[in-house]
Tab-separated table of C-alpha atoms in Angstrom:
chain	number	residue	atom	x	y	z
N	155	GLU	CA	-23.586	-28.439	0.154
N	156	ASN	CA	-23.695	-26.162	3.174
N	157	VAL	CA	-20.286	-24.528	3.810
N	158	PRO	CA	-19.876	-22.663	7.120
N	159	ASN	CA	-18.882	-19.006	6.873
N	160	LYS	CA	-15.182	-18.791	7.595
N	161	VAL	CA	-13.492	-15.566	8.635
N	162	ILE	CA	-10.708	-14.591	6.244
N	163	ASP	CA	-7.837	-12.533	7.631
N	164	PRO	CA	-6.567	-10.258	4.826
N	165	LEU	CA	-3.228	-9.881	6.656
N	166	ALA	CA	-2.663	-13.614	7.242
N	167	TYR	CA	-0.035	-13.758	4.494
N	168	THR	CA	2.247	-11.496	6.585
N	169	LYS	CA	2.342	-14.136	9.334
N	170	THR	CA	2.859	-17.275	7.255
N	171	HIS	CA	4.923	-16.286	4.183
N	172	PHE	CA	7.813	-13.949	3.520
N	173	THR	CA	6.669	-10.581	2.274
N	174	SER	CA	8.458	-7.263	2.102
N	175	GLU	CA	5.174	-5.568	3.091
N	176	ILE	CA	6.185	-5.936	6.742
N	177	PHE	CA	9.239	-3.721	6.077
N	178	LYS	CA	7.330	-0.666	4.835
N	179	ILE	CA	7.625	3.008	5.784
N	180	CYS	CA	5.541	6.071	5.003
N	181	LEU	CA	7.608	8.989	3.750
N	182	LYS	CA	5.669	12.219	4.393
N	183	ASN	CA	6.094	15.757	3.019
N	184	VAL	CA	7.545	14.500	-0.273
N	185	PRO	CA	7.903	17.301	-2.871
N	186	LYS	CA	4.720	17.706	-4.886
N	187	PHE	CA	6.145	16.856	-8.312
N	188	ALA	CA	8.471	14.019	-7.256
N	189	ASN	CA	7.607	10.773	-9.039
N	190	VAL	CA	8.636	7.179	-8.242
N	191	PRO	CA	12.021	7.391	-10.062
N	192	ASP	CA	12.751	10.649	-8.169
N	193	VAL	CA	12.008	8.926	-4.836
N	194	ARG	CA	14.242	5.994	-5.824
N	195	LYS	CA	17.062	8.406	-6.756
N	196	PHE	CA	16.662	10.278	-3.445
N	197	LEU	CA	16.873	6.995	-1.528
N	198	LYS	CA	20.039	6.022	-3.459
N	199	LYS	CA	21.672	9.267	-2.241
N	200	HIS	CA	21.034	8.034	1.299
N	201	ASP	CA	22.436	4.588	0.432
N	202	LEU	CA	19.004	2.922	0.583
N	203	GLU	CA	17.521	0.505	-1.931
N	204	ALA	CA	13.756	0.144	-2.061
N	205	VAL	CA	11.969	-3.013	-3.172
N	206	LYS	CA	8.736	-1.202	-3.999
N	207	ILE	CA	7.605	2.435	-4.003
N	208	LYS	CA	4.000	3.597	-4.123
N	209	ARG	CA	3.363	7.275	-4.752
N	210	PRO	CA	-0.388	8.034	-4.694
N	211	PHE	CA	-1.460	10.588	-7.303
N	212	LYS	CA	-1.473	14.229	-6.124
N	213	SER	CA	-0.254	13.442	-2.622
N	214	ASN	CA	2.645	14.581	-0.464
N	215	TYR	CA	3.616	11.113	0.765
N	216	ALA	CA	5.043	7.847	-0.535
N	217	TYR	CA	5.073	4.273	0.713
N	218	VAL	CA	8.497	2.650	0.480
N	219	THR	CA	9.080	-1.075	1.051
N	220	PHE	CA	12.490	-2.521	1.917
N	221	ARG	CA	13.947	-6.027	1.832
N	222	ASP	CA	14.566	-6.393	5.580
N	223	GLU	CA	14.094	-4.833	9.024
N	224	GLU	CA	17.687	-3.590	9.177
N	225	THR	CA	17.272	-1.510	6.004
N	226	ARG	CA	13.925	-0.180	7.208
N	227	GLN	CA	15.473	0.945	10.506
N	228	LYS	CA	18.315	2.598	8.608
N	229	ALA	CA	15.741	4.459	6.497
N	230	LEU	CA	13.730	5.516	9.548
N	231	ASN	CA	16.865	6.922	11.174
N	232	SER	CA	18.532	8.547	8.166
N	233	LEU	CA	15.453	10.060	6.486
N	234	GLN	CA	13.778	11.541	9.582
N	235	ASN	CA	13.900	15.353	9.152
N	236	ALA	CA	15.986	15.019	5.970
N	237	LYS	CA	15.719	17.920	3.501
N	238	TRP	CA	14.483	17.361	-0.044
N	239	LYS	CA	13.835	20.357	-2.304
N	240	LYS	CA	13.164	22.653	0.684
N	241	ASN	CA	10.836	20.075	2.255
N	242	THR	CA	11.578	18.512	5.635
N	243	LEU	CA	10.635	14.841	5.475
N	244	LYS	CA	8.833	12.917	8.205
N	245	VAL	CA	9.143	9.136	8.322
N	246	GLU	CA	7.085	6.521	10.155
N	247	THR	CA	6.456	2.804	9.926
N	248	ALA	CA	3.495	1.803	7.784
N	249	LYS	CA	1.032	-1.051	8.100
N	250	PRO	CA	1.212	-3.794	5.451
N	251	ASP	CA	-1.407	-3.802	2.694
N	252	GLU	CA	-4.176	-6.354	2.864
N	253	ASN	CA	-3.980	-9.318	0.523
N	254	PRO	CA	-6.365	-8.258	-2.283
N	255	PHE	CA	-7.512	-11.847	-2.918
N	256	ALA	CA	-8.468	-12.420	0.716
N	257	ARG	CA	-10.019	-8.950	0.956
N	258	ASN	CA	-12.167	-9.532	-2.136
N	259	GLU	CA	-13.154	-13.007	-0.961
N	260	ALA	CA	-14.202	-11.582	2.417
N	261	ARG	CA	-16.235	-8.844	0.718
N	262	GLY	CA	-17.809	-11.360	-1.664
N	263	ALA	CA	-18.993	-13.436	1.294
N	264	GLN	CA	-20.725	-10.365	2.692
N	265	LYS	CA	-22.509	-9.399	-0.542
N	266	LEU	CA	-26.136	-10.351	-0.876
N	267	GLN	CA	-27.168	-12.384	-3.867
N	268	ASP	CA	-29.410	-10.414	-6.233
N	269	THR	CA	-32.249	-12.767	-7.084
N	270	ARG	CA	-34.117	-10.466	-9.464
N	271	SER	CA	-34.467	-11.596	-13.065
N	272	VAL	CA	-32.903	-9.712	-15.984
N	273	ARG	CA	-36.333	-8.331	-16.850
N	274	GLU	CA	-36.734	-6.888	-13.330
N	275	LYS	CA	-33.234	-5.350	-13.367
N	276	THR	CA	-33.570	-3.502	-16.666
N	277	ALA	CA	-35.636	-0.455	-17.396
N	278	PRO	CA	-37.746	-0.235	-20.530
N	279	LEU	CA	-36.670	2.365	-23.115
N	280	TYR	CA	-40.155	3.816	-23.720
């Protein structure tokens, strides 16, 4: 059966379903050794409750997701230029992550099918 190639929008879920990904900020200049519980504790001091925190390994930033726009705006206002362990924080809004299922499906549609046989793909051991 011939199925036409459909374009998959990896961000479509942000337009049709509720997701906290649309209420995300990027917290920059985070202290080097601060982990996710440290970020959560710092946010609590500023009367903020995060839904999700992503702290990429060996980086000076963190992605923080909130439950609603009001909380995100409060975070943007209260954390801008805040001090944390001698670091001055910078805060900006962040783009939502792509839906991994849609992203993988879109990539899979672009991959070429390898038609070589197992014998052609393997190298002899002699």
